[in-house]
Coordinates of C-alpha atoms and ligand atoms in Angstrom, one line a residue:
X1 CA -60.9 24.3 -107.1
X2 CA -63.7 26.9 -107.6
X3 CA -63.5 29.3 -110.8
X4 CA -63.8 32.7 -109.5
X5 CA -67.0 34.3 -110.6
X6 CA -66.7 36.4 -114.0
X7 CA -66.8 40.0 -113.4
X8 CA -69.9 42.2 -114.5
X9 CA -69.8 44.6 -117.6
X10 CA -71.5 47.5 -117.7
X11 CA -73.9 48.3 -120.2
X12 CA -74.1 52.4 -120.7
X13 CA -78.1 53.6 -121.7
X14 CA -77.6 56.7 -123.4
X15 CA -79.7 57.1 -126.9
X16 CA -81.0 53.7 -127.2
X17 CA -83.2 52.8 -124.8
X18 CA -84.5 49.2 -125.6
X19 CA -84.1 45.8 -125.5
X20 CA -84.7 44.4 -128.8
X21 CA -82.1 44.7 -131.7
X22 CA -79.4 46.4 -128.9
X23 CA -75.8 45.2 -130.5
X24 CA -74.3 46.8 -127.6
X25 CA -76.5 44.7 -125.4
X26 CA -75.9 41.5 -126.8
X27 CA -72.0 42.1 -126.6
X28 CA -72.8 43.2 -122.9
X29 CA -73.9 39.2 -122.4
X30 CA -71.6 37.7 -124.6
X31 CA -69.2 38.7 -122.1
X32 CA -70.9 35.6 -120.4
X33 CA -70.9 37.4 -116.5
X34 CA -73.3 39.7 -115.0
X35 CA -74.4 43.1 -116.9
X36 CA -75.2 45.9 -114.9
X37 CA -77.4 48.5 -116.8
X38 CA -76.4 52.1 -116.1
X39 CA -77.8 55.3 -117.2
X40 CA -76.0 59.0 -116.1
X41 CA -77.5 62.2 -116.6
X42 CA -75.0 65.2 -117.0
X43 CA -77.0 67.6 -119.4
X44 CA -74.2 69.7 -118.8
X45 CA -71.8 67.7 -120.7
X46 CA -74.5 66.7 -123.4
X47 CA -73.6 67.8 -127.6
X48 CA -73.8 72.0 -127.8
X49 CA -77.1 72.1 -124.7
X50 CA -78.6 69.7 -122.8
X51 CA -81.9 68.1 -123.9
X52 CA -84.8 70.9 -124.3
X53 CA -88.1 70.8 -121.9
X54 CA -89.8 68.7 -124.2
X55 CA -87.0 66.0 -124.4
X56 CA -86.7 65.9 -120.9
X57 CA -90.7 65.2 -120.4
X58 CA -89.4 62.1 -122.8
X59 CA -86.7 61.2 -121.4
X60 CA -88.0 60.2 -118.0
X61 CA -90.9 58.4 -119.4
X62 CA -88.7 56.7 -121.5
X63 CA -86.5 55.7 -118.5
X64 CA -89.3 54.5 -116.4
X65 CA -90.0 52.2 -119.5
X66 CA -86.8 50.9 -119.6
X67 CA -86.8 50.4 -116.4
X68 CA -89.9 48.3 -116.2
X69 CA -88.4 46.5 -119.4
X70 CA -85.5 45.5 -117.3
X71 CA -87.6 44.2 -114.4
X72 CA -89.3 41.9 -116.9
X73 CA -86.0 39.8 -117.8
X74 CA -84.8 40.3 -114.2
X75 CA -82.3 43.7 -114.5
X76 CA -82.4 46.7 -113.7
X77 CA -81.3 50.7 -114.3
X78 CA -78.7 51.9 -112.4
X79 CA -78.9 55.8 -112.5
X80 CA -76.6 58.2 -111.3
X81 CA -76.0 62.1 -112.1
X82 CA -72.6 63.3 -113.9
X83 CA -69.8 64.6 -114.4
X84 CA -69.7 61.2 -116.5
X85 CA -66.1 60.2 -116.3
X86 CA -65.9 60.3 -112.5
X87 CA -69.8 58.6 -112.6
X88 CA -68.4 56.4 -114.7
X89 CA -65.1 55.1 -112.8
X90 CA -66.8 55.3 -109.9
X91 CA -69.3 52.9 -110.8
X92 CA -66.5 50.7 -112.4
X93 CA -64.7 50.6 -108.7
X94 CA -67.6 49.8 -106.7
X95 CA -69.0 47.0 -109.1
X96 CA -65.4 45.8 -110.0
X97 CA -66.5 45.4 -113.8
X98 CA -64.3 44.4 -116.4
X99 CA -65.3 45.8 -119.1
X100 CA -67.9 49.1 -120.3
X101 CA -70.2 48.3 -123.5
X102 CA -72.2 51.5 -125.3
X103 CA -73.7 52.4 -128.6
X104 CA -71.9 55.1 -130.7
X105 CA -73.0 58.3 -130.1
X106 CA -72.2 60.6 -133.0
X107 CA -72.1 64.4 -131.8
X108 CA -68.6 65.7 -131.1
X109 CA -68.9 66.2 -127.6
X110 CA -69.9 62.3 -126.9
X111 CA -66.9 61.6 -129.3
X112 CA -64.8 63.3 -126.8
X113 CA -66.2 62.3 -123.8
X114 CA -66.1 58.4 -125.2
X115 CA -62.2 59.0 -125.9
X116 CA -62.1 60.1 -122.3
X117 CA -63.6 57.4 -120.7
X118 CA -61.7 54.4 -122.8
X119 CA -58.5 56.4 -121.9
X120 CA -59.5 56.0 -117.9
X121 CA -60.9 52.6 -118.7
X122 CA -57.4 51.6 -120.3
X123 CA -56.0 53.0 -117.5
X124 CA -57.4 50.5 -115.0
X125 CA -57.1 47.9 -116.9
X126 CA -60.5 47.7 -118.0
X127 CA -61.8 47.2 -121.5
X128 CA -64.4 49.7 -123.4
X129 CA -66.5 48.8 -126.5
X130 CA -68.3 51.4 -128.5
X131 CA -70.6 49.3 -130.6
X132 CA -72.7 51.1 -133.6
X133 CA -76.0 50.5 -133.4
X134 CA -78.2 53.7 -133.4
X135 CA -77.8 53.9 -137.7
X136 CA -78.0 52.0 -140.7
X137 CA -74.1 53.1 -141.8
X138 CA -71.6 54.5 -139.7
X139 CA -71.3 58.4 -140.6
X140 CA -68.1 57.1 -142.0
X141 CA -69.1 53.6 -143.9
X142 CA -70.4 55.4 -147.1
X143 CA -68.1 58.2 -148.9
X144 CA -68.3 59.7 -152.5
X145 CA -66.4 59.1 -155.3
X146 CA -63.4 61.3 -154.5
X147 CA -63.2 59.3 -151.0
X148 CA -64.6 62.3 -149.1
X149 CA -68.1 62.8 -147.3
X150 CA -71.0 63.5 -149.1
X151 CA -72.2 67.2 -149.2
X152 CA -75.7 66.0 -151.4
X153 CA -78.9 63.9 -150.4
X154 CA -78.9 61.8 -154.1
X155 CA -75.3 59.8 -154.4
X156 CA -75.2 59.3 -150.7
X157 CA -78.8 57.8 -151.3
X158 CA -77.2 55.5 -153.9
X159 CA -74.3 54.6 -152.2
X160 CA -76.0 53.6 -149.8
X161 CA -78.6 51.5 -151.5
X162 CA -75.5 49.7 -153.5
X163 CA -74.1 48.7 -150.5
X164 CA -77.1 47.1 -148.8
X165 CA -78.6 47.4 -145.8
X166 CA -76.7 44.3 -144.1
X167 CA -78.2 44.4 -140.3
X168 CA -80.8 42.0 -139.6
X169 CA -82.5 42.9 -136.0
X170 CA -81.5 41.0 -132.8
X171 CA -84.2 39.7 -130.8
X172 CA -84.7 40.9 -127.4
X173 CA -82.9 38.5 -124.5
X174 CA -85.2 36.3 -122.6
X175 CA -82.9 37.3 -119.3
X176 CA -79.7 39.5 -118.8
X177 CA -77.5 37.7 -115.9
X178 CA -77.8 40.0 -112.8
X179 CA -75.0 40.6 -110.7
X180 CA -75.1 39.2 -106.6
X181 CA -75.6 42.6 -105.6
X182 CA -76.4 45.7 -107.1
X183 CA -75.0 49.5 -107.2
X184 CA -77.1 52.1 -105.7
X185 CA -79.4 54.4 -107.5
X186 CA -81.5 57.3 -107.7
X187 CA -84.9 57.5 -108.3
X188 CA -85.6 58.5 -112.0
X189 CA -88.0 61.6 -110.1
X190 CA -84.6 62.5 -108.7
X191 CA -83.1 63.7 -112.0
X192 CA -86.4 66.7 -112.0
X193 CA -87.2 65.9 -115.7
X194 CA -90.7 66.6 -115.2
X195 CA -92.3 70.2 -116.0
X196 CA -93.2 71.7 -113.0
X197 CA -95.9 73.6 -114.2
X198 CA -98.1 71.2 -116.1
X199 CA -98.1 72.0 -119.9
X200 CA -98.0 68.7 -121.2
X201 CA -101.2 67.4 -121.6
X202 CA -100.7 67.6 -125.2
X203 CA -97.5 65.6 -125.3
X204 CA -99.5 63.1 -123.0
X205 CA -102.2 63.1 -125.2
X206 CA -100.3 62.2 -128.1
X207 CA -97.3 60.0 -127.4
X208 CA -96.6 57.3 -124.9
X209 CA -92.7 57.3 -124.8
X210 CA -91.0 53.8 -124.3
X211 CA -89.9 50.3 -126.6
X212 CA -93.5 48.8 -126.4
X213 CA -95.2 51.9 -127.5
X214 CA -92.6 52.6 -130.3
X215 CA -93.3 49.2 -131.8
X216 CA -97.2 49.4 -131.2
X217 CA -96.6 53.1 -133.3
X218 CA -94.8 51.5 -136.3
X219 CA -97.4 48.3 -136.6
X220 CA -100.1 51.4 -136.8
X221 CA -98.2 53.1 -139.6
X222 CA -98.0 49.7 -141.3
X223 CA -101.7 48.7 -141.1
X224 CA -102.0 51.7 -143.1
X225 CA -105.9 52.6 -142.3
X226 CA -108.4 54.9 -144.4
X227 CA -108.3 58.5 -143.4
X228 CA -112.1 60.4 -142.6
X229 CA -112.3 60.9 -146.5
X230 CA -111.4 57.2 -147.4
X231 CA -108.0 57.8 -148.6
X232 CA -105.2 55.5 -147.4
X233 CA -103.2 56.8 -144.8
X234 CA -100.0 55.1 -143.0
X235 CA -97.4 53.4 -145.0
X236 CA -100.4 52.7 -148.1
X237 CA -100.4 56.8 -149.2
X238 CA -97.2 57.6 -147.9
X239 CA -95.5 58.8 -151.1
X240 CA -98.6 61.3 -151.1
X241 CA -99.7 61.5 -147.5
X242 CA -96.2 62.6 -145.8
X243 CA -97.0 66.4 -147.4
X244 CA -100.4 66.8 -146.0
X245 CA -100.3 68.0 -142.3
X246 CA -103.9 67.4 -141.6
X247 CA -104.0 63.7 -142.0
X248 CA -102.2 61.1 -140.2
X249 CA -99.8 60.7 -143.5
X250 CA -96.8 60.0 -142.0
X251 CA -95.2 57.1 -138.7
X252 CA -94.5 60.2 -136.0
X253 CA -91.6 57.7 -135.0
X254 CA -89.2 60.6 -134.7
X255 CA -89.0 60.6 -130.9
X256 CA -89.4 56.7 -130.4
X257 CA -85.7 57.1 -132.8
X258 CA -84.3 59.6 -131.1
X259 CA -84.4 58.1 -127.8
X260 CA -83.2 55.1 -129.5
X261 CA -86.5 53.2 -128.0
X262 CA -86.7 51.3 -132.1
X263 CA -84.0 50.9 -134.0
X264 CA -83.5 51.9 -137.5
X265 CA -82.7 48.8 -138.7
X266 CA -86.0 47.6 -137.3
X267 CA -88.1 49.7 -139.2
X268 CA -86.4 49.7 -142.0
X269 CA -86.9 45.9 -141.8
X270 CA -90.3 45.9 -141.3
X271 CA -90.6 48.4 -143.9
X272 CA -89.0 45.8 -146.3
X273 CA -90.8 42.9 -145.0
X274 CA -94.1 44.6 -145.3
X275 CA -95.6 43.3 -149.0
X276 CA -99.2 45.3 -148.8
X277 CA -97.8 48.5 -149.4
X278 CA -97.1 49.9 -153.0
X279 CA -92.8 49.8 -153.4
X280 CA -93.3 53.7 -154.1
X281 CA -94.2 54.3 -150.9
X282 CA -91.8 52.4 -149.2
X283 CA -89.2 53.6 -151.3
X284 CA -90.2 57.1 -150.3
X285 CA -90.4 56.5 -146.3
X286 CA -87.0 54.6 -146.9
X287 CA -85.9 57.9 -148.4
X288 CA -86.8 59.5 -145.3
X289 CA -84.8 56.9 -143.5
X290 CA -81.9 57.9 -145.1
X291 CA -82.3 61.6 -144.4
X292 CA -81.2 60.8 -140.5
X293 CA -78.8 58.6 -141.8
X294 CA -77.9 61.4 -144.4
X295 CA -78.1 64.2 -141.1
X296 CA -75.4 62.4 -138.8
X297 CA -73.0 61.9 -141.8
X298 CA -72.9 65.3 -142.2
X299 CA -72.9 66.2 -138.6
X300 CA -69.9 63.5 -138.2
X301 CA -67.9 65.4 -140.7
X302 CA -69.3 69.4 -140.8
X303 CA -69.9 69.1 -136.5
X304 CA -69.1 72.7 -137.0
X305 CA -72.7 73.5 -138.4
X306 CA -74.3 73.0 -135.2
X307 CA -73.7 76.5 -135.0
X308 CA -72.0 77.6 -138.5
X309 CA -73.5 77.7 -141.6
X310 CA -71.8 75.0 -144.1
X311 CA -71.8 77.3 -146.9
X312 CA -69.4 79.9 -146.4
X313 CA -70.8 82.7 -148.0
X314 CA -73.5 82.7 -145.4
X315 CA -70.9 83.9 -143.1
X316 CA -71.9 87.2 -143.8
X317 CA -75.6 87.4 -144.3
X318 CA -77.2 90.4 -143.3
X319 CA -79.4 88.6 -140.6
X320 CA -81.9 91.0 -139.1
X321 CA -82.4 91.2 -135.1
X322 CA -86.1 91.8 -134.8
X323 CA -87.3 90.4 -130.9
X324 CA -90.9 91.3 -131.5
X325 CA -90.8 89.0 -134.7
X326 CA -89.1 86.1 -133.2
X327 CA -91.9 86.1 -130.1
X328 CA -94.8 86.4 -132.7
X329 CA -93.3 83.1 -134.6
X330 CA -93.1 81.4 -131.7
X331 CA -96.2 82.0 -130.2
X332 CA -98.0 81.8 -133.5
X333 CA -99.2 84.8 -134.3
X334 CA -97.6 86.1 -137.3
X335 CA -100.7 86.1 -138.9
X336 CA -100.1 83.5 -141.5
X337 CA -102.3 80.6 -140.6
X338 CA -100.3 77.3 -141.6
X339 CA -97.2 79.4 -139.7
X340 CA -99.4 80.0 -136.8
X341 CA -101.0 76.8 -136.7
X342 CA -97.3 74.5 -137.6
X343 CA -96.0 76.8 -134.3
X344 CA -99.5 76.3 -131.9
X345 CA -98.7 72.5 -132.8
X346 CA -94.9 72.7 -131.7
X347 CA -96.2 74.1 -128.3
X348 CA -99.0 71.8 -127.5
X349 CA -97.5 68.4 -128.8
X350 CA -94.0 68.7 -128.7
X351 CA -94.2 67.6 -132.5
X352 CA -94.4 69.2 -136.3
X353 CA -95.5 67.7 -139.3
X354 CA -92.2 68.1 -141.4
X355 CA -94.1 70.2 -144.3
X356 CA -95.1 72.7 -141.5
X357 CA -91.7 72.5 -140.6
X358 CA -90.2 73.9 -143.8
X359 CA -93.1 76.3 -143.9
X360 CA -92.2 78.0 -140.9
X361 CA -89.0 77.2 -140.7
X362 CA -88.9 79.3 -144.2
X363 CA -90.5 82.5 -143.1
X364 CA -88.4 82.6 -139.8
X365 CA -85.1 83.1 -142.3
X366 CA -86.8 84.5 -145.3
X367 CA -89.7 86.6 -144.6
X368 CA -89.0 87.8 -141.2
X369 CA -84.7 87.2 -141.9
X370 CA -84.0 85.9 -138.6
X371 CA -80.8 84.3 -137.8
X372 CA -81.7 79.9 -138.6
X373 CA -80.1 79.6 -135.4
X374 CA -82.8 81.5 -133.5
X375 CA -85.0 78.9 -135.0
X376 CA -83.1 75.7 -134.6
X377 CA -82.6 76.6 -130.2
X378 CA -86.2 77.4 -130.3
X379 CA -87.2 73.6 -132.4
X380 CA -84.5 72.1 -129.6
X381 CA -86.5 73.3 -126.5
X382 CA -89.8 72.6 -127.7
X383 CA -89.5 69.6 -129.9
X384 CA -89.7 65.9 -127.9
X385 CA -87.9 64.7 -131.1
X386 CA -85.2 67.3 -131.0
X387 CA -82.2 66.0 -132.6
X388 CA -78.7 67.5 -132.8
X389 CA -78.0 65.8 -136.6
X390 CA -82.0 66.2 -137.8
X391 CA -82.7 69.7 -136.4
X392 CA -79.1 70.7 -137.8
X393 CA -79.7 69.7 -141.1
X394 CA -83.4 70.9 -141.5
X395 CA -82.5 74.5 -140.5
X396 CA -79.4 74.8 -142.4
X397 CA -81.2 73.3 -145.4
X398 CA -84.4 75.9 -145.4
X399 CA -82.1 78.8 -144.6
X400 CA -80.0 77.7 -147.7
X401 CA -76.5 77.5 -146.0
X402 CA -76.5 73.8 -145.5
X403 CA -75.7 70.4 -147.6
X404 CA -77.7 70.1 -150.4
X405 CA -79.9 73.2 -149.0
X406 CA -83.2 74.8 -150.4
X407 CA -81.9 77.1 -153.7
X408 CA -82.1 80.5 -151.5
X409 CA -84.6 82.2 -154.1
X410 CA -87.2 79.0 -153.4
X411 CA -89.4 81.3 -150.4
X412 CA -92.0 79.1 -149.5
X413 CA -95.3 81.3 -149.4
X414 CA -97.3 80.6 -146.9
X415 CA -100.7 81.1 -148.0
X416 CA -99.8 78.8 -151.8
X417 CA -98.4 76.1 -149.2
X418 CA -101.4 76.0 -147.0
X419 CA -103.5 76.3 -150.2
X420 CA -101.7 73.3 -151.5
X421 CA -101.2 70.8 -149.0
X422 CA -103.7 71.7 -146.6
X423 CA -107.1 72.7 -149.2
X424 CA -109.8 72.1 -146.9
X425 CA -108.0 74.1 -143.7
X426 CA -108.3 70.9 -141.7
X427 CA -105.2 71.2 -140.0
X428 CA -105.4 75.2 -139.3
X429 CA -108.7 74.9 -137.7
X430 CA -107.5 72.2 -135.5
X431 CA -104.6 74.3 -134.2
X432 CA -106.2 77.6 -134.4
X433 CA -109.8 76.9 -133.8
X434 CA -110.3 80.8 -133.8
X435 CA -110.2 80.5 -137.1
X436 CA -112.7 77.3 -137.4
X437 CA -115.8 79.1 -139.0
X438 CA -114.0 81.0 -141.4
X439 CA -114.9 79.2 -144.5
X440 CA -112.0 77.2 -147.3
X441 CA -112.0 80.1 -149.5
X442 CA -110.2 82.5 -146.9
X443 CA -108.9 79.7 -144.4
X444 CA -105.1 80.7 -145.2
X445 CA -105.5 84.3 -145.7
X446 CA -108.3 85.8 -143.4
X447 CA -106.8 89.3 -143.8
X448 CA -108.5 89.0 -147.6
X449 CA -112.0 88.1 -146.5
X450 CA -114.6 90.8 -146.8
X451 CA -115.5 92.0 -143.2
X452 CA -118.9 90.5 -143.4
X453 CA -117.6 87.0 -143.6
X454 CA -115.4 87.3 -140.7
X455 CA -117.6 89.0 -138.7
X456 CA -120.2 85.9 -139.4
X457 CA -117.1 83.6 -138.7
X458 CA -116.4 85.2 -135.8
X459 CA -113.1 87.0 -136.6
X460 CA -112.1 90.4 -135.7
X461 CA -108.3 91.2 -137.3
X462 CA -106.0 92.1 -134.6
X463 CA -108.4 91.5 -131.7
X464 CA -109.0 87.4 -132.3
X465 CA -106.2 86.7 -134.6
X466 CA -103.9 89.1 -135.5
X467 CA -103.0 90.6 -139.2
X468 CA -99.9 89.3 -141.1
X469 CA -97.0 90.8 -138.8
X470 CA -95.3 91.5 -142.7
X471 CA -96.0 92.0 -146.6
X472 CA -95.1 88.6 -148.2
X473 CA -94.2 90.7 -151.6
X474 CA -92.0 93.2 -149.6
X475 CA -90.2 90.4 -147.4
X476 CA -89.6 88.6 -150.3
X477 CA -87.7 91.0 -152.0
X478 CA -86.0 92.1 -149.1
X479 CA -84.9 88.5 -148.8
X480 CA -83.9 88.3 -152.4
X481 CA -81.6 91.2 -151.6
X482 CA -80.0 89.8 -148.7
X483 CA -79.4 86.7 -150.3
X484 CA -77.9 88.7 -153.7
X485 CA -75.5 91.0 -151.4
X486 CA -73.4 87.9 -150.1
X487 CA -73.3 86.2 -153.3
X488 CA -72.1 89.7 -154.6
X489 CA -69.3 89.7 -151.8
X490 CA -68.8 85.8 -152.5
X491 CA -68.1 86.8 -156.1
X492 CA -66.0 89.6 -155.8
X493 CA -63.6 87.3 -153.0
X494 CA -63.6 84.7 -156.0
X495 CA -62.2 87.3 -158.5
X496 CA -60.1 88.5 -156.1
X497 CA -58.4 85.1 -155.8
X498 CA -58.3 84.0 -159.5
X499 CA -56.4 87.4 -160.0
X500 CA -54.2 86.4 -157.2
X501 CA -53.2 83.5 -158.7
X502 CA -52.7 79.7 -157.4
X503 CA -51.7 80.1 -153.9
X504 CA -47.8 79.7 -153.4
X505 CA -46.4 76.5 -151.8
X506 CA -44.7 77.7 -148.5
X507 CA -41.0 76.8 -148.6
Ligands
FAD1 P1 -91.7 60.2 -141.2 O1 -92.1 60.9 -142.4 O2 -92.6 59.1 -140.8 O3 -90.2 59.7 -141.4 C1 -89.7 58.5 -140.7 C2 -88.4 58.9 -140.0 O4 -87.4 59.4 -141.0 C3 -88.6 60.1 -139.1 O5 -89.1 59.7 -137.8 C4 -87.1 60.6 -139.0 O6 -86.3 59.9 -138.1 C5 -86.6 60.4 -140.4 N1 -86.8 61.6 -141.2 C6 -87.9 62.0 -141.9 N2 -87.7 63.2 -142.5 C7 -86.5 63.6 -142.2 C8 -85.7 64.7 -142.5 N3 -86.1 65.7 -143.3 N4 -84.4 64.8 -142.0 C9 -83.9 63.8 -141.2 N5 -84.7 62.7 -140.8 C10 -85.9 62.6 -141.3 N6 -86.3 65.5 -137.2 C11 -86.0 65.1 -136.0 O7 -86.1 63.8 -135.8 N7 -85.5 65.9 -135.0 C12 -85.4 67.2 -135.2 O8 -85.0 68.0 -134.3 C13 -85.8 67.8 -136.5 N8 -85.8 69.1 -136.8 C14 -86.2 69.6 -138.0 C15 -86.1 71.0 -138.2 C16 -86.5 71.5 -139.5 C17 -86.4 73.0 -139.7 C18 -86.9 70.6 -140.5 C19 -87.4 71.1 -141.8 C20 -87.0 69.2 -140.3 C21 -86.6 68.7 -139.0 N9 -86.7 67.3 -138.8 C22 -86.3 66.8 -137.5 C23 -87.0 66.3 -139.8 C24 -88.4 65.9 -140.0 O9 -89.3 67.1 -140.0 C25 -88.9 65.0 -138.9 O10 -88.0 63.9 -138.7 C26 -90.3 64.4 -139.2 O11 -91.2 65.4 -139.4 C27 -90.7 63.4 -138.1 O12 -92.0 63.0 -138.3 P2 -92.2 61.4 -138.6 O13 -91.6 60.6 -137.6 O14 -93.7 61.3 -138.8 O15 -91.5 61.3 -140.0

């Protein structure tokens, strides 16, 4: 008697496209038949808008990695186009798989659309495992005290530490069984993620999506060379170097974990297992580590603040509409050189240095009071490491409505932040190399040079780089006033509640 042949699994790609330390994977090929890699695209369907421009330009280098990856141990992708749940069954009928095997994906519409496809999955008789794998905890592994989430960075930090990071990396398989024949598929060119004007030279300059180039990325960090004025950059000044934007301070893994091309739990091993490096530093970049972790936690249990501020107060925050200002931010040209220069970077590399970030992130909601949300769909078209649970967090933490946020009253000024973390104007006359000849003393605040300086560097206010679009003294109290009218009305409904009295049980 012959044993009929096992029946294939399907291994869903979505954000975690690698080999190495893939749980999902492995239980893919513990299932001991065939695994048939798939990968559907259905932006669509994606979390609150489909991948950006920049994520896009990623994504399909990141899939034609993954794709030669699979080659390599004798697999391949299987890519088709969505709706996902008929993509999905569809794929399931024509390959006759048992079973369906993906990582956790944590935004509320992958929540959904996971619930949908183990109902149609259960339905056939056909099995679904959603394996975590893309974090170091499960939003819903760590809680506080009280045995809700956590709403602040500092005892989810601890909790998490207490507990122990217990995930050891998996090594990448040798060979994942291929099934007698395969599914159709498009060609990754067929899913049009590719600019079709060419405006990313930058991003090609700077980044090589894909597993191999993600790990090459973190040994760099962890080498931890000497910058151009002998200081140690990488992993070595980390604790220091993360806050100056015009060295190469910190690992620019952001994309590479993302797209899920590392794993978390592989840098943060390396990270552990890497003795050269002072345990200040790598207790800071572990810090950082736990930011994301800290990010989807909060997006698992707030996935309202995607678009609503946490803080309820903020509800009614006199947010200005201002078009002109929001197109001068985002070209960079407000006139405030670490803005301009944190914003010229955003649109040539796809990428930020995170104090540049806050900088500008800051005068979008303070100086020029511009709804965070303008800001946060503006990061998610632009940024190659845009991030539902990241980008939510950062904006909702600057503009002071979020978990743990920024007191309101901290206003980042832009010309002390540039004076402070960028004092030789290294990293504004790289971006805004208008400004190049202009010497230290006026690098951040050209409008204060005498004439006679600019004029020998070159400058002419308004003409090669414009004047600050607004008074930082004036937006600053104007900000201050905002901020003070909704804790006004927040008092006022508090009062009004205590007076109230406890709110009656209904019968
Ligand atoms: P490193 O300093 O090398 O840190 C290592 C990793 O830790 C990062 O790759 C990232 O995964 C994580 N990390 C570091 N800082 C943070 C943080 N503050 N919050 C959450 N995770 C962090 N990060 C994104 O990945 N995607 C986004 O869309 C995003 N939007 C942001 C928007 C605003 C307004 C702000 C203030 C921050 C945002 N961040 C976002 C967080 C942070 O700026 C980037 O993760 C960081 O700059 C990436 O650079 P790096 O990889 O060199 O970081």
């Amino acid at each position: 008697m012959t044993r009929a042949a096992p029946s294939p699994t399907l291994l869903w790609f979505r954000l975690d496209l690698r080999l190495s330390d893939h749980p999902a994977l492995a239980r893919a090929i513990a299932g001991g038949g065939p695994v048939i890699p798939i990968f559907i695209w259905s932006p669509d369907e994606e979390a609150h808008a489909g991948p950006g421009a920049a994520s896009r330009w990623w994504l399909h280098h990141s899939l034609t990695a993954l794709q030669a990856r699979l080659r390599d141990v004798g697999s391949r992708l299987v890519i088709r186009e969505g709706p996902i749940l008929p993509a999905v069954c569809k794929l399931v009928d024509e390959t006759g798989a048992d079973a369906i095997v993906m990582t956790r994906r944590h935004e509320e519409s992958w929540r959904a659309l996971d619930d949908d496809v183990t109902e149609a999955m259960r339905g056939r008789g056909k099995a679904t495992h959603i394996v975590p794998g893309s974090l170091l905890f499960e939003p819903d592994e760590l809680h506080s005290r009280a045995g809700g989430p956590f709403r602040v960075f500092t005892p989810f930090w601890k909790a998490g530490l207490a507990r122990g990071v217990s995930h050891r990396p998996i090594a990448a398989p040798d060979a994942i069984p291929a099934p007698s024949t395969w599914p159709t598929s498009l060609p990754i060119e067929a899913l049009n993620l590719l600019p079709h004007i060419a405006w990313d030279a930058g991003l090609r300059r700077t980044f090589t999506p894909g597993e191999a180039a993600a790990r090459l990325r973190l040994q760099r960090f962890l080498r931890s060379d000497r910058g151009a004025d002998g200081s140690p950059v990488g992993i070595d000044g980390y604790a220091s170097g993360r806050d100056l934007p015009g060295v190469d301070g910190t690992s620019q893994l952001s994309p590479h974990l993302h797209f899920g091309e590392i794993s978390v739990a592989e840098v943060w091993d390396a990270v552990d297992a890497d003795g050269g490096a002072s345990s200040e530093h790598r207790t800071t970049f572990r810090k950082e580590l736990f930011w994301r972790e800290f990010a989807h936690h909060l997006l698992h249990h707030f996935p309202h603040t995607v678009t609503e501020p946490l803080r309820e107060s903020f509800r009614a925050f006199p947010w200005a509409d201002a078009p002109g200002h929001l197109s001068a931010w985002q070209r960079g040209e407000t006139g405030y050189p670490l803005v301009d220069a944190g914003m010229r970077q955003l649109w040539q590399i796809g990428w930020m240095h995170n104090r540049v970030r806050m900088v500008v992130a800051s005068f979008l909601t303070k100086h020029l009071l511009l709804p965070w949300r303008s800001g946060a769909a503006w990061f998610w078209d632009t940024l190659c490491d845009a991030d539902l649970a990241n980008n939510t967090l950062g904006w909702q933490w600057v503009a002071g409505s979020g978990a743990d946020a920024a007191p309101y009253f901290r206003i980042f000024h832009p010309v002390a932040q540039g004076e402070r973390f960028d004092a030789r104007g290294a990293y504004v006359r790289r971006w805004l190399p208008e400004l190049a000849r202009l010497p230290d003393r006026w690098i951040h605040a050209p409008w204060t040079a005498p004439s006679q300086v600019l004029a020998e560097a070159g400058i002419k206010l308004d003409k090669t780089y414009p004047a600050p679009i607004i008074d930082h003294s004036w937006a600053r109290q104007r900000a201050l006033s905002a901020y003070a009218s909704i804790s006004a009305a927040a008092r006022d409904a508090n009062a009004a509640a205590k007076q109230r009295g406890p709110a009656r049980q209904p019968r």
